[in-house]
Amino acid sequence: MNHLIRLVYASRSTQASQRGSVESSIGSILAQSRRNNQKDQIGGVLFFGDGYFFQCLEGEESQVLQTYARITRDSRHTGATILQNKPITKRLFNDWSMKYVPTATEVQALLKREGYRRFVPLEFSLPMIEMLLDYFQRAQAGEALPTIAANEEPVRKGFWNRMTGWLRA
């Protein structure tokens, strides 16, 4: 692999808001992703919340971009928007699969602490995106997740440097 990248995007589900409908779509997406990603050596994570998909793809640049192009044509979502596209030297998600992070109370607590009422990734700051990726990577690796103190200042108010210690703790 010559040029590894991390591409993070968000999109809105086109599925009915009925719980079973969305869950079956996610299962289908994961099965398809796992088949394709093993072959293309792409790893990543998928999160669904409040009607939005949030997905990170990592791998060789041409493979990731081809995968993203294919994803944008999928009718199960609309408005795919790249939130981050950057070269990397090390993957956060090492295996060539797609991990799914189910609805987590920790994500809701992080959103609340950062001043977000709902999971709307199109509104997230870059530091918030990085915090989510760090959380998802830790969850995937089975690490203990950081707790969020109610009195800590949110990143949205410019305290990213202070939060760096929290992320790496």
mmCIF file of C-alpha atoms in Angstrom:
data_model
loop_
_atom_site.group_PDB
_atom_site.id
_atom_site.type_symbol
_atom_site.label_atom_id
_atom_site.label_comp_id
_atom_site.label_asym_id
_atom_site.label_seq_id
_atom_site.Cartn_x
_atom_site.Cartn_y
_atom_site.Cartn_z
ATOM 1 C CA MET A 1 0.000 0.000 0.000
ATOM 2 C CA ASN A 2 1.450 3.288 -1.059
ATOM 3 C CA HIS A 3 -0.954 5.969 0.083
ATOM 4 C CA LEU A 4 -3.136 5.190 3.079
ATOM 5 C CA ILE A 5 -6.016 7.562 3.762
ATOM 6 C CA ARG A 6 -8.808 7.951 6.264
ATOM 7 C CA LEU A 7 -12.088 9.153 4.801
ATOM 8 C CA VAL A 8 -14.958 10.002 7.134
ATOM 9 C CA TYR A 9 -18.381 10.861 5.789
ATOM 10 C CA ALA A 10 -21.922 11.312 7.010
ATOM 11 C CA SER A 11 -25.243 10.810 5.275
ATOM 12 C CA ARG A 12 -28.935 10.766 6.077
ATOM 13 C CA SER A 13 -30.877 7.504 6.013
ATOM 14 C CA THR A 14 -33.671 7.244 3.457
ATOM 15 C CA GLN A 15 -35.220 4.320 5.349
ATOM 16 C CA ALA A 16 -38.440 4.630 7.255
ATOM 17 C CA SER A 17 -37.976 5.630 10.850
ATOM 18 C CA GLN A 18 -39.300 2.256 11.966
ATOM 19 C CA ARG A 19 -36.616 0.566 14.023
ATOM 20 C CA GLY A 20 -36.732 -2.819 12.249
ATOM 21 C CA SER A 21 -36.404 -1.248 8.814
ATOM 22 C CA VAL A 22 -33.238 0.674 9.665
ATOM 23 C CA GLU A 23 -31.690 -2.241 11.563
ATOM 24 C CA SER A 24 -32.186 -4.587 8.607
ATOM 25 C CA SER A 25 -30.579 -1.988 6.331
ATOM 26 C CA ILE A 26 -27.568 -1.721 8.637
ATOM 27 C CA GLY A 27 -27.220 -5.506 8.670
ATOM 28 C CA SER A 28 -27.302 -5.549 4.884
ATOM 29 C CA ILE A 29 -24.778 -2.703 4.650
ATOM 30 C CA LEU A 30 -22.406 -4.482 7.045
ATOM 31 C CA ALA A 31 -22.617 -7.809 5.215
ATOM 32 C CA GLN A 32 -21.907 -6.131 1.877
ATOM 33 C CA SER A 33 -19.105 -4.000 3.355
ATOM 34 C CA ARG A 34 -17.402 -6.966 4.964
ATOM 35 C CA ARG A 35 -17.385 -8.885 1.666
ATOM 36 C CA ASN A 36 -16.009 -5.952 -0.332
ATOM 37 C CA ASN A 37 -13.620 -4.581 2.283
ATOM 38 C CA GLN A 38 -11.757 -7.848 2.834
ATOM 39 C CA LYS A 39 -11.008 -7.983 -0.889
ATOM 40 C CA ASP A 40 -10.037 -4.285 -1.059
ATOM 41 C CA GLN A 41 -8.168 -4.275 2.289
ATOM 42 C CA ILE A 42 -10.348 -1.490 3.695
ATOM 43 C CA GLY A 43 -11.165 -1.189 7.376
ATOM 44 C CA GLY A 44 -13.390 1.146 9.264
ATOM 45 C CA VAL A 45 -16.361 1.739 11.461
ATOM 46 C CA LEU A 46 -20.044 2.519 10.969
ATOM 47 C CA PHE A 47 -22.313 4.267 13.450
ATOM 48 C CA PHE A 48 -26.006 5.052 13.031
ATOM 49 C CA GLY A 49 -27.836 7.546 15.207
ATOM 50 C CA ASP A 50 -30.807 9.890 14.907
ATOM 51 C CA GLY A 51 -31.281 9.019 11.235
ATOM 52 C CA TYR A 52 -27.644 9.638 10.237
ATOM 53 C CA PHE A 53 -24.882 7.304 9.149
ATOM 54 C CA PHE A 54 -21.332 8.155 10.239
ATOM 55 C CA GLN A 55 -18.674 6.040 8.600
ATOM 56 C CA CYS A 56 -14.886 5.939 8.568
ATOM 57 C CA LEU A 57 -13.047 4.132 5.763
ATOM 58 C CA GLU A 58 -9.306 3.441 5.918
ATOM 59 C CA GLY A 59 -7.059 1.918 3.305
ATOM 60 C CA GLU A 60 -5.178 2.532 0.094
ATOM 61 C CA GLU A 61 -6.361 5.815 -1.413
ATOM 62 C CA SER A 62 -7.671 4.516 -4.748
ATOM 63 C CA GLN A 63 -9.589 1.681 -3.047
ATOM 64 C CA VAL A 64 -11.129 3.990 -0.438
ATOM 65 C CA LEU A 65 -12.181 6.536 -3.081
ATOM 66 C CA GLN A 66 -13.713 3.789 -5.262
ATOM 67 C CA THR A 67 -15.555 2.439 -2.243
ATOM 68 C CA TYR A 68 -16.852 5.878 -1.310
ATOM 69 C CA ALA A 69 -18.024 6.470 -4.907
ATOM 70 C CA ARG A 70 -19.943 3.183 -4.768
ATOM 71 C CA ILE A 71 -21.412 4.080 -1.367
ATOM 72 C CA THR A 72 -22.714 7.433 -2.651
ATOM 73 C CA ARG A 73 -24.842 5.590 -5.216
ATOM 74 C CA ASP A 74 -26.589 3.487 -2.546
ATOM 75 C CA SER A 75 -30.274 4.407 -2.273
ATOM 76 C CA ARG A 76 -30.432 3.624 1.457
ATOM 77 C CA HIS A 77 -29.005 7.039 2.226
ATOM 78 C CA THR A 78 -28.742 10.508 0.748
ATOM 79 C CA GLY A 79 -26.557 13.586 1.015
ATOM 80 C CA ALA A 80 -23.246 11.806 1.616
ATOM 81 C CA THR A 81 -20.785 14.498 2.723
ATOM 82 C CA ILE A 82 -17.082 14.007 3.348
ATOM 83 C CA LEU A 83 -16.188 15.284 6.818
ATOM 84 C CA GLN A 84 -12.516 14.310 6.721
ATOM 85 C CA ASN A 85 -10.164 12.985 4.047
ATOM 86 C CA LYS A 86 -6.530 12.803 5.046
ATOM 87 C CA PRO A 87 -3.388 10.769 4.518
ATOM 88 C CA ILE A 88 -2.445 8.491 7.400
ATOM 89 C CA THR A 89 0.555 6.389 8.331
ATOM 90 C CA LYS A 90 -1.306 4.176 10.790
ATOM 91 C CA ARG A 91 -4.823 2.789 10.782
ATOM 92 C CA LEU A 92 -7.197 3.189 13.718
ATOM 93 C CA PHE A 93 -9.170 0.159 12.518
ATOM 94 C CA ASN A 94 -6.638 -2.541 11.721
ATOM 95 C CA ASP A 95 -8.608 -5.446 10.361
ATOM 96 C CA TRP A 96 -10.122 -5.441 6.891
ATOM 97 C CA SER A 97 -13.691 -5.409 7.966
ATOM 98 C CA MET A 98 -16.369 -2.945 8.909
ATOM 99 C CA LYS A 99 -17.150 -2.623 12.587
ATOM 100 C CA TYR A 100 -20.555 -1.485 13.718
ATOM 101 C CA VAL A 101 -20.920 0.459 16.922
ATOM 102 C CA PRO A 102 -24.449 0.047 18.281
ATOM 103 C CA THR A 103 -26.205 2.935 19.947
ATOM 104 C CA ALA A 104 -24.109 3.771 22.972
ATOM 105 C CA THR A 105 -24.917 5.782 26.033
ATOM 106 C CA GLU A 106 -21.327 7.066 25.985
ATOM 107 C CA VAL A 107 -21.899 8.653 22.563
ATOM 108 C CA GLN A 108 -25.048 10.332 23.840
ATOM 109 C CA ALA A 109 -23.173 11.571 26.931
ATOM 110 C CA LEU A 110 -20.371 12.946 24.740
ATOM 111 C CA LEU A 111 -22.874 14.712 22.490
ATOM 112 C CA LYS A 112 -24.661 16.241 25.450
ATOM 113 C CA ARG A 113 -21.415 17.373 27.042
ATOM 114 C CA GLU A 114 -20.308 18.985 23.780
ATOM 115 C CA GLY A 115 -23.579 20.871 23.424
ATOM 116 C CA TYR A 116 -25.194 18.738 20.722
ATOM 117 C CA ARG A 117 -28.784 17.692 21.245
ATOM 118 C CA ARG A 118 -28.812 14.995 18.576
ATOM 119 C CA PHE A 119 -26.401 12.935 16.521
ATOM 120 C CA VAL A 120 -26.109 15.169 13.438
ATOM 121 C CA PRO A 121 -22.546 14.565 12.178
ATOM 122 C CA LEU A 122 -22.845 17.201 9.447
ATOM 123 C CA GLU A 123 -22.743 19.778 12.262
ATOM 124 C CA PHE A 124 -19.741 18.296 14.101
ATOM 125 C CA SER A 125 -16.462 20.148 14.442
ATOM 126 C CA LEU A 126 -13.232 18.414 13.424
ATOM 127 C CA PRO A 127 -12.265 17.883 17.100
ATOM 128 C CA MET A 128 -15.661 16.257 17.702
ATOM 129 C CA ILE A 129 -15.114 13.939 14.725
ATOM 130 C CA GLU A 130 -11.683 13.016 16.096
ATOM 131 C CA MET A 131 -13.185 12.294 19.533
ATOM 132 C CA LEU A 132 -15.809 10.012 17.984
ATOM 133 C CA LEU A 133 -13.165 8.131 15.990
ATOM 134 C CA ASP A 134 -11.065 7.737 19.117
ATOM 135 C CA TYR A 135 -14.093 6.459 21.042
ATOM 136 C CA PHE A 136 -15.027 4.001 18.274
ATOM 137 C CA GLN A 137 -11.435 2.765 18.004
ATOM 138 C CA ARG A 138 -11.254 2.197 21.765
ATOM 139 C CA ALA A 139 -14.619 0.434 21.763
ATOM 140 C CA GLN A 140 -13.520 -1.806 18.883
ATOM 141 C CA ALA A 141 -10.257 -2.638 20.657
ATOM 142 C CA GLY A 142 -12.109 -3.485 23.873
ATOM 143 C CA GLU A 143 -10.348 -0.738 25.837
ATOM 144 C CA ALA A 144 -11.873 1.047 28.797
ATOM 145 C CA LEU A 145 -13.671 4.127 27.589
ATOM 146 C CA PRO A 146 -13.002 7.515 29.154
ATOM 147 C CA THR A 147 -15.705 8.872 31.386
ATOM 148 C CA ILE A 148 -17.040 12.308 30.757
ATOM 149 C CA ALA A 149 -17.147 14.620 33.728
ATOM 150 C CA ALA A 150 -20.127 16.917 33.827
ATOM 151 C CA ASN A 151 -17.992 19.922 34.755
ATOM 152 C CA GLU A 152 -15.476 19.647 31.867
ATOM 153 C CA GLU A 153 -15.545 22.371 29.243
ATOM 154 C CA PRO A 154 -16.793 21.294 25.809
ATOM 155 C CA VAL A 155 -14.581 21.222 22.725
ATOM 156 C CA ARG A 156 -17.062 23.380 20.823
ATOM 157 C CA LYS A 157 -16.020 26.259 23.067
ATOM 158 C CA GLY A 158 -12.356 25.985 22.074
ATOM 159 C CA PHE A 159 -10.852 23.667 24.657
ATOM 160 C CA TRP A 160 -9.354 21.086 22.273
ATOM 161 C CA ASN A 161 -5.890 21.217 23.861
ATOM 162 C CA ARG A 162 -7.340 20.366 27.261
ATOM 163 C CA MET A 163 -9.301 17.502 25.760
ATOM 164 C CA THR A 164 -6.249 15.928 24.143
ATOM 165 C CA GLY A 165 -5.216 14.621 27.546
ATOM 166 C CA TRP A 166 -8.697 13.181 28.079
ATOM 167 C CA LEU A 167 -8.561 11.366 24.746
ATOM 168 C CA ARG A 168 -5.182 9.810 25.418
ATOM 169 C CA ALA A 169 -5.815 8.974 29.082
#
